[in-house]
Every structure is written in structure tokens, then in C-alpha cells.
Amino acid sequence: MPGKPAARVGDQTAHGGVIMPPGVPMVLIGGQPAAKMNDMHTCPMQTPGTPPIPHVGGQIIATGVSVLVGGQPIAVVGDTAICSGGPPATIVAGCPTVLVGSGGGGGGGGGTG
């Protein structure tokens, strides 16, 4: 089962917004700071009405991975991003070369005793 691409500052959400800085500036993924749970995103959408209701953006939540970055779960493609004033968005872009939650790992050193 393949993992999901790690999200970074500047990666896009389904509503056309992006994950905002600072992220975790000491952890670079594809040259950009890693994004984590509770980081914020922008949202340019509006819910129709009189007057229209701006979504504004909000926190990244519901990350289902156990990899921590900056003391919080790392954000990945598919995670939920709250939109104040509208339905939530999802993270739709991430670093394709850094996959989180693939279930692999282990490898070990295989030393000879």
C-alpha cells in the first residue's frame, strides 16, 4: 500500500488556496518547509448568498499518520483543511518523492554478529 505525498508550505488545497508559512522551517521537503496538523491555509472561495460568505481558510486537521514533525503529525495529501464559512477543503498537492505511511520501513542493518 503506497504512502501519501507529504504536504509543504505553498502546496494547494481543493478550494484553490495554499498552506501558509511558517510550517516547520527546520524540516525541508522538496525544498519547502513541512506542513503539519494545526498549520493554516488560505481559501479564496465564497459561498453564494447576499452577501457572499468568504471561506477564509483555517487549520489543517484530521491527519491520520503517526509521523511527527515539529511535535505534531505531518500533513499529507488528502488531509482535511477547515474553511471558516464553508465546507472543508482537502490538501491536493504534496511532494511526490516523499511518501508518508507506506507501511514499509524496517530494513535493518543486517550485521553479522
Short mmCIF file of N, CA and C in Angstrom, two decimals:
data_model
loop_
_atom_site.label_atom_id
_atom_site.label_comp_id
_atom_site.label_asym_id
_atom_site.label_seq_id
_atom_site.Cartn_x
_atom_site.Cartn_y
_atom_site.Cartn_z
N MET A 1 0.85 -1.18 0.00
CA MET A 1 0.00 0.00 0.00
C MET A 1 0.89 1.24 0.00
N PRO A 2 0.84 2.06 -1.05
CA PRO A 2 1.72 3.21 -1.12
C PRO A 2 1.33 4.28 -0.11
N GLY A 3 2.33 5.07 0.28
CA GLY A 3 2.07 6.18 1.19
C GLY A 3 1.48 7.36 0.45
N LYS A 4 1.27 8.43 1.20
CA LYS A 4 0.72 9.66 0.62
C LYS A 4 1.80 10.73 0.59
N PRO A 5 1.81 11.58 -0.44
CA PRO A 5 2.81 12.64 -0.51
C PRO A 5 2.72 13.58 0.69
N ALA A 6 3.89 13.93 1.23
CA ALA A 6 3.96 14.87 2.35
C ALA A 6 3.60 16.27 1.86
N ALA A 7 2.82 17.00 2.67
CA ALA A 7 2.41 18.36 2.32
C ALA A 7 3.43 19.36 2.84
N ARG A 8 3.53 20.48 2.11
CA ARG A 8 4.50 21.51 2.46
C ARG A 8 3.85 22.89 2.38
N VAL A 9 4.53 23.88 2.95
CA VAL A 9 4.09 25.26 2.80
C VAL A 9 4.02 25.57 1.31
N GLY A 10 2.92 26.17 0.87
CA GLY A 10 2.74 26.52 -0.53
C GLY A 10 1.97 25.49 -1.34
N ASP A 11 1.79 24.27 -0.79
CA ASP A 11 1.02 23.26 -1.51
C ASP A 11 -0.46 23.64 -1.51
N GLN A 12 -1.17 23.19 -2.55
CA GLN A 12 -2.54 23.64 -2.80
C GLN A 12 -3.59 22.77 -2.12
N THR A 13 -4.73 23.43 -1.80
CA THR A 13 -5.91 22.73 -1.29
C THR A 13 -6.96 22.67 -2.40
N ALA A 14 -7.99 21.87 -2.19
CA ALA A 14 -9.03 21.66 -3.20
C ALA A 14 -9.82 22.92 -3.52
N HIS A 15 -9.83 23.90 -2.64
CA HIS A 15 -10.57 25.14 -2.89
C HIS A 15 -9.71 26.20 -3.58
N GLY A 16 -8.49 25.86 -3.96
CA GLY A 16 -7.62 26.81 -4.66
C GLY A 16 -6.73 27.62 -3.75
N GLY A 17 -6.78 27.37 -2.45
CA GLY A 17 -5.90 28.06 -1.51
C GLY A 17 -4.58 27.31 -1.36
N VAL A 18 -3.74 27.81 -0.48
CA VAL A 18 -2.44 27.18 -0.23
C VAL A 18 -2.18 27.09 1.27
N ILE A 19 -1.27 26.18 1.63
CA ILE A 19 -0.82 26.07 3.02
C ILE A 19 0.13 27.23 3.29
N MET A 20 -0.10 27.92 4.41
CA MET A 20 0.63 29.14 4.72
C MET A 20 1.88 28.86 5.56
N PRO A 21 2.88 29.79 5.49
CA PRO A 21 4.05 29.70 6.36
C PRO A 21 3.63 29.92 7.81
N PRO A 22 4.40 29.49 8.80
CA PRO A 22 5.78 29.06 8.61
C PRO A 22 5.96 27.56 8.38
N GLY A 23 4.98 26.70 8.70
CA GLY A 23 5.23 25.26 8.65
C GLY A 23 6.32 24.92 9.65
N VAL A 24 7.19 24.00 9.28
CA VAL A 24 8.34 23.64 10.13
C VAL A 24 9.60 23.98 9.32
N PRO A 25 10.14 25.20 9.49
CA PRO A 25 11.23 25.66 8.64
C PRO A 25 12.52 24.84 8.77
N MET A 26 12.67 24.10 9.86
CA MET A 26 13.88 23.29 10.04
C MET A 26 13.76 21.94 9.33
N VAL A 27 12.58 21.60 8.81
CA VAL A 27 12.37 20.34 8.08
C VAL A 27 11.92 20.69 6.67
N LEU A 28 12.85 20.55 5.72
CA LEU A 28 12.53 20.88 4.33
C LEU A 28 12.19 19.61 3.56
N ILE A 29 11.10 19.66 2.82
CA ILE A 29 10.66 18.55 1.97
C ILE A 29 10.57 19.12 0.56
N GLY A 30 11.42 18.62 -0.32
CA GLY A 30 11.44 19.18 -1.67
C GLY A 30 11.77 20.66 -1.67
N GLY A 31 12.58 21.10 -0.71
CA GLY A 31 13.00 22.49 -0.62
C GLY A 31 12.02 23.43 0.07
N GLN A 32 10.89 22.93 0.55
CA GLN A 32 9.88 23.74 1.22
C GLN A 32 9.67 23.24 2.65
N PRO A 33 9.32 24.13 3.59
CA PRO A 33 9.04 23.69 4.96
C PRO A 33 7.89 22.69 5.01
N ALA A 34 8.04 21.68 5.87
CA ALA A 34 7.00 20.66 6.06
C ALA A 34 5.75 21.30 6.67
N ALA A 35 4.58 20.81 6.28
CA ALA A 35 3.31 21.25 6.87
C ALA A 35 2.87 20.20 7.89
N LYS A 36 2.16 20.66 8.93
CA LYS A 36 1.73 19.75 9.99
C LYS A 36 0.32 20.11 10.43
N MET A 37 -0.23 19.22 11.27
CA MET A 37 -1.54 19.49 11.84
C MET A 37 -1.52 20.83 12.56
N ASN A 38 -2.59 21.57 12.46
CA ASN A 38 -2.79 22.90 13.06
C ASN A 38 -2.15 24.03 12.28
N ASP A 39 -1.38 23.74 11.20
CA ASP A 39 -0.93 24.82 10.33
C ASP A 39 -2.16 25.39 9.63
N MET A 40 -2.04 26.58 9.08
CA MET A 40 -3.17 27.27 8.46
C MET A 40 -3.07 27.24 6.93
N HIS A 41 -4.24 27.39 6.29
CA HIS A 41 -4.27 27.53 4.84
C HIS A 41 -5.20 28.68 4.48
N THR A 42 -5.01 29.21 3.28
CA THR A 42 -5.90 30.25 2.78
C THR A 42 -6.98 29.61 1.92
N CYS A 43 -8.08 30.31 1.74
CA CYS A 43 -9.14 29.81 0.86
C CYS A 43 -9.80 30.99 0.15
N PRO A 44 -9.70 31.04 -1.18
CA PRO A 44 -10.29 32.15 -1.92
C PRO A 44 -11.77 31.98 -2.25
N MET A 45 -12.37 30.83 -1.92
CA MET A 45 -13.76 30.56 -2.30
C MET A 45 -14.76 31.37 -1.48
N GLN A 46 -15.96 31.49 -2.02
CA GLN A 46 -17.08 32.12 -1.32
C GLN A 46 -18.32 31.26 -1.50
N THR A 47 -19.12 31.18 -0.43
CA THR A 47 -20.42 30.52 -0.53
C THR A 47 -21.41 31.54 -1.06
N PRO A 48 -22.14 31.21 -2.15
CA PRO A 48 -23.09 32.19 -2.72
C PRO A 48 -24.14 32.62 -1.70
N GLY A 49 -24.55 33.84 -1.81
CA GLY A 49 -25.57 34.40 -0.94
C GLY A 49 -25.57 35.90 -1.06
N THR A 50 -26.38 36.56 -0.25
CA THR A 50 -26.41 38.01 -0.24
C THR A 50 -26.17 38.48 1.17
N PRO A 51 -25.01 38.91 1.54
CA PRO A 51 -23.80 38.94 0.70
C PRO A 51 -23.14 37.55 0.64
N PRO A 52 -22.21 37.34 -0.30
CA PRO A 52 -21.47 36.07 -0.34
C PRO A 52 -20.66 35.89 0.95
N ILE A 53 -20.51 34.64 1.36
CA ILE A 53 -19.78 34.34 2.60
C ILE A 53 -18.39 33.82 2.23
N PRO A 54 -17.33 34.58 2.57
CA PRO A 54 -15.98 34.10 2.27
C PRO A 54 -15.61 32.91 3.14
N HIS A 55 -14.90 31.97 2.57
CA HIS A 55 -14.46 30.79 3.33
C HIS A 55 -13.29 31.12 4.25
N VAL A 56 -12.42 32.00 3.90
CA VAL A 56 -11.29 32.50 4.69
C VAL A 56 -10.16 31.49 4.81
N GLY A 57 -10.43 30.26 5.17
CA GLY A 57 -9.37 29.29 5.44
C GLY A 57 -9.38 28.91 6.91
N GLY A 58 -8.43 28.10 7.32
CA GLY A 58 -8.36 27.66 8.71
C GLY A 58 -7.28 26.62 8.89
N GLN A 59 -7.42 25.83 9.95
CA GLN A 59 -6.40 24.86 10.34
C GLN A 59 -6.49 23.57 9.54
N ILE A 60 -5.32 22.92 9.42
CA ILE A 60 -5.25 21.56 8.89
C ILE A 60 -5.56 20.62 10.04
N ILE A 61 -6.50 19.69 9.82
CA ILE A 61 -6.89 18.74 10.86
C ILE A 61 -6.94 17.34 10.28
N ALA A 62 -7.28 16.38 11.12
CA ALA A 62 -7.59 15.01 10.73
C ALA A 62 -6.48 14.32 9.97
N THR A 63 -5.24 14.61 10.35
CA THR A 63 -4.15 13.86 9.73
C THR A 63 -4.12 12.48 10.39
N GLY A 64 -4.12 11.45 9.59
CA GLY A 64 -4.21 10.09 10.11
C GLY A 64 -2.88 9.37 10.18
N VAL A 65 -1.79 10.11 10.17
CA VAL A 65 -0.47 9.47 10.21
C VAL A 65 0.18 9.68 11.56
N SER A 66 1.13 8.81 11.88
CA SER A 66 1.80 8.91 13.18
C SER A 66 3.20 9.49 13.08
N VAL A 67 3.60 9.96 11.91
CA VAL A 67 4.91 10.60 11.75
C VAL A 67 4.81 12.03 12.27
N LEU A 68 5.68 12.38 13.21
CA LEU A 68 5.65 13.71 13.80
C LEU A 68 6.72 14.60 13.17
N VAL A 69 6.36 15.86 12.99
CA VAL A 69 7.30 16.88 12.53
C VAL A 69 6.96 18.13 13.33
N GLY A 70 7.96 18.71 13.97
CA GLY A 70 7.68 19.85 14.84
C GLY A 70 6.78 19.48 16.00
N GLY A 71 6.79 18.21 16.42
CA GLY A 71 6.00 17.75 17.56
C GLY A 71 4.54 17.46 17.24
N GLN A 72 4.13 17.56 15.97
CA GLN A 72 2.74 17.30 15.58
C GLN A 72 2.72 16.38 14.36
N PRO A 73 1.59 15.70 14.10
CA PRO A 73 1.52 14.84 12.92
C PRO A 73 1.75 15.63 11.63
N ILE A 74 2.54 15.06 10.74
CA ILE A 74 2.81 15.68 9.45
C ILE A 74 1.53 15.68 8.62
N ALA A 75 1.35 16.71 7.80
CA ALA A 75 0.20 16.78 6.90
C ALA A 75 0.53 16.07 5.59
N VAL A 76 -0.46 15.38 5.03
CA VAL A 76 -0.27 14.66 3.77
C VAL A 76 -1.44 14.96 2.84
N VAL A 77 -1.26 14.63 1.56
CA VAL A 77 -2.33 14.79 0.58
C VAL A 77 -3.55 14.00 1.05
N GLY A 78 -4.71 14.63 0.99
CA GLY A 78 -5.96 14.01 1.44
C GLY A 78 -6.40 14.47 2.81
N ASP A 79 -5.51 15.10 3.58
CA ASP A 79 -5.90 15.61 4.90
C ASP A 79 -6.90 16.75 4.75
N THR A 80 -7.66 16.98 5.81
CA THR A 80 -8.71 18.00 5.82
C THR A 80 -8.15 19.35 6.25
N ALA A 81 -8.63 20.40 5.58
CA ALA A 81 -8.29 21.77 5.94
C ALA A 81 -9.61 22.52 6.16
N ILE A 82 -9.81 23.01 7.37
CA ILE A 82 -11.04 23.72 7.75
C ILE A 82 -11.19 24.99 6.91
N CYS A 83 -12.41 25.29 6.52
CA CYS A 83 -12.73 26.55 5.85
C CYS A 83 -13.81 27.24 6.66
N SER A 84 -13.46 28.31 7.36
CA SER A 84 -14.45 29.08 8.10
C SER A 84 -15.43 29.68 7.10
N GLY A 85 -16.71 29.43 7.28
CA GLY A 85 -17.72 29.98 6.38
C GLY A 85 -18.10 29.07 5.24
N GLY A 86 -17.51 27.89 5.17
CA GLY A 86 -17.84 26.98 4.08
C GLY A 86 -17.46 25.56 4.44
N PRO A 87 -17.70 24.62 3.52
CA PRO A 87 -17.31 23.23 3.78
C PRO A 87 -15.79 23.09 3.79
N PRO A 88 -15.27 22.06 4.44
CA PRO A 88 -13.81 21.89 4.50
C PRO A 88 -13.23 21.57 3.12
N ALA A 89 -11.95 21.87 2.99
CA ALA A 89 -11.18 21.53 1.79
C ALA A 89 -10.28 20.35 2.13
N THR A 90 -9.63 19.80 1.13
CA THR A 90 -8.61 18.78 1.36
C THR A 90 -7.32 19.25 0.72
N ILE A 91 -6.22 18.72 1.23
CA ILE A 91 -4.92 19.01 0.63
C ILE A 91 -4.81 18.16 -0.64
N VAL A 92 -4.52 18.80 -1.78
CA VAL A 92 -4.49 18.07 -3.05
C VAL A 92 -3.11 17.98 -3.67
N ALA A 93 -2.13 18.69 -3.12
CA ALA A 93 -0.77 18.64 -3.67
C ALA A 93 0.22 18.41 -2.55
N GLY A 94 1.29 17.71 -2.87
CA GLY A 94 2.36 17.44 -1.92
C GLY A 94 3.61 17.06 -2.68
N CYS A 95 4.63 16.64 -1.97
CA CYS A 95 5.90 16.26 -2.58
C CYS A 95 5.82 14.80 -3.05
N PRO A 96 5.85 14.55 -4.35
CA PRO A 96 5.67 13.18 -4.85
C PRO A 96 6.81 12.24 -4.51
N THR A 97 7.95 12.78 -4.09
CA THR A 97 9.10 11.92 -3.78
C THR A 97 9.22 11.60 -2.29
N VAL A 98 8.34 12.20 -1.46
CA VAL A 98 8.36 11.91 -0.02
C VAL A 98 6.99 11.37 0.36
N LEU A 99 6.91 10.05 0.51
CA LEU A 99 5.64 9.39 0.82
C LEU A 99 5.61 9.00 2.29
N VAL A 100 4.49 9.29 2.95
CA VAL A 100 4.32 9.04 4.38
C VAL A 100 3.26 7.97 4.57
N GLY A 101 3.55 7.00 5.45
CA GLY A 101 2.57 5.99 5.78
C GLY A 101 2.52 4.82 4.83
N SER A 102 3.63 4.50 4.20
CA SER A 102 3.64 3.41 3.23
C SER A 102 3.60 2.04 3.90
N GLY A 103 3.87 1.99 5.19
CA GLY A 103 3.84 0.72 5.90
C GLY A 103 5.09 -0.10 5.72
N GLY A 104 6.03 0.39 4.97
CA GLY A 104 7.29 -0.35 4.74
C GLY A 104 8.25 -0.12 5.87
N GLY A 105 9.43 0.24 5.54
CA GLY A 105 10.45 0.52 6.55
C GLY A 105 11.03 -0.74 7.13
N GLY A 106 11.72 -0.58 8.20
CA GLY A 106 12.32 -1.74 8.84
C GLY A 106 13.71 -2.00 8.31
N GLY A 107 13.88 -2.54 7.22
CA GLY A 107 15.17 -2.76 6.58
C GLY A 107 16.26 -3.31 7.46
N GLY A 108 16.58 -2.61 8.51
CA GLY A 108 17.61 -3.05 9.44
C GLY A 108 18.99 -3.08 8.83
N GLY A 109 19.97 -3.27 9.67
CA GLY A 109 21.36 -3.26 9.24
C GLY A 109 21.85 -4.59 8.74
N GLY A 110 21.26 -5.67 9.20
CA GLY A 110 21.68 -6.99 8.73
C GLY A 110 23.12 -7.31 9.05
N GLY A 111 23.61 -6.81 10.17
CA GLY A 111 25.01 -7.05 10.53
C GLY A 111 25.30 -8.51 10.83
N THR A 112 26.56 -8.83 10.84
CA THR A 112 26.97 -10.20 11.18
C THR A 112 27.57 -10.17 12.57
N GLY A 113 27.05 -11.00 13.40
CA GLY A 113 27.43 -10.99 14.79
C GLY A 113 28.72 -11.55 15.02
#
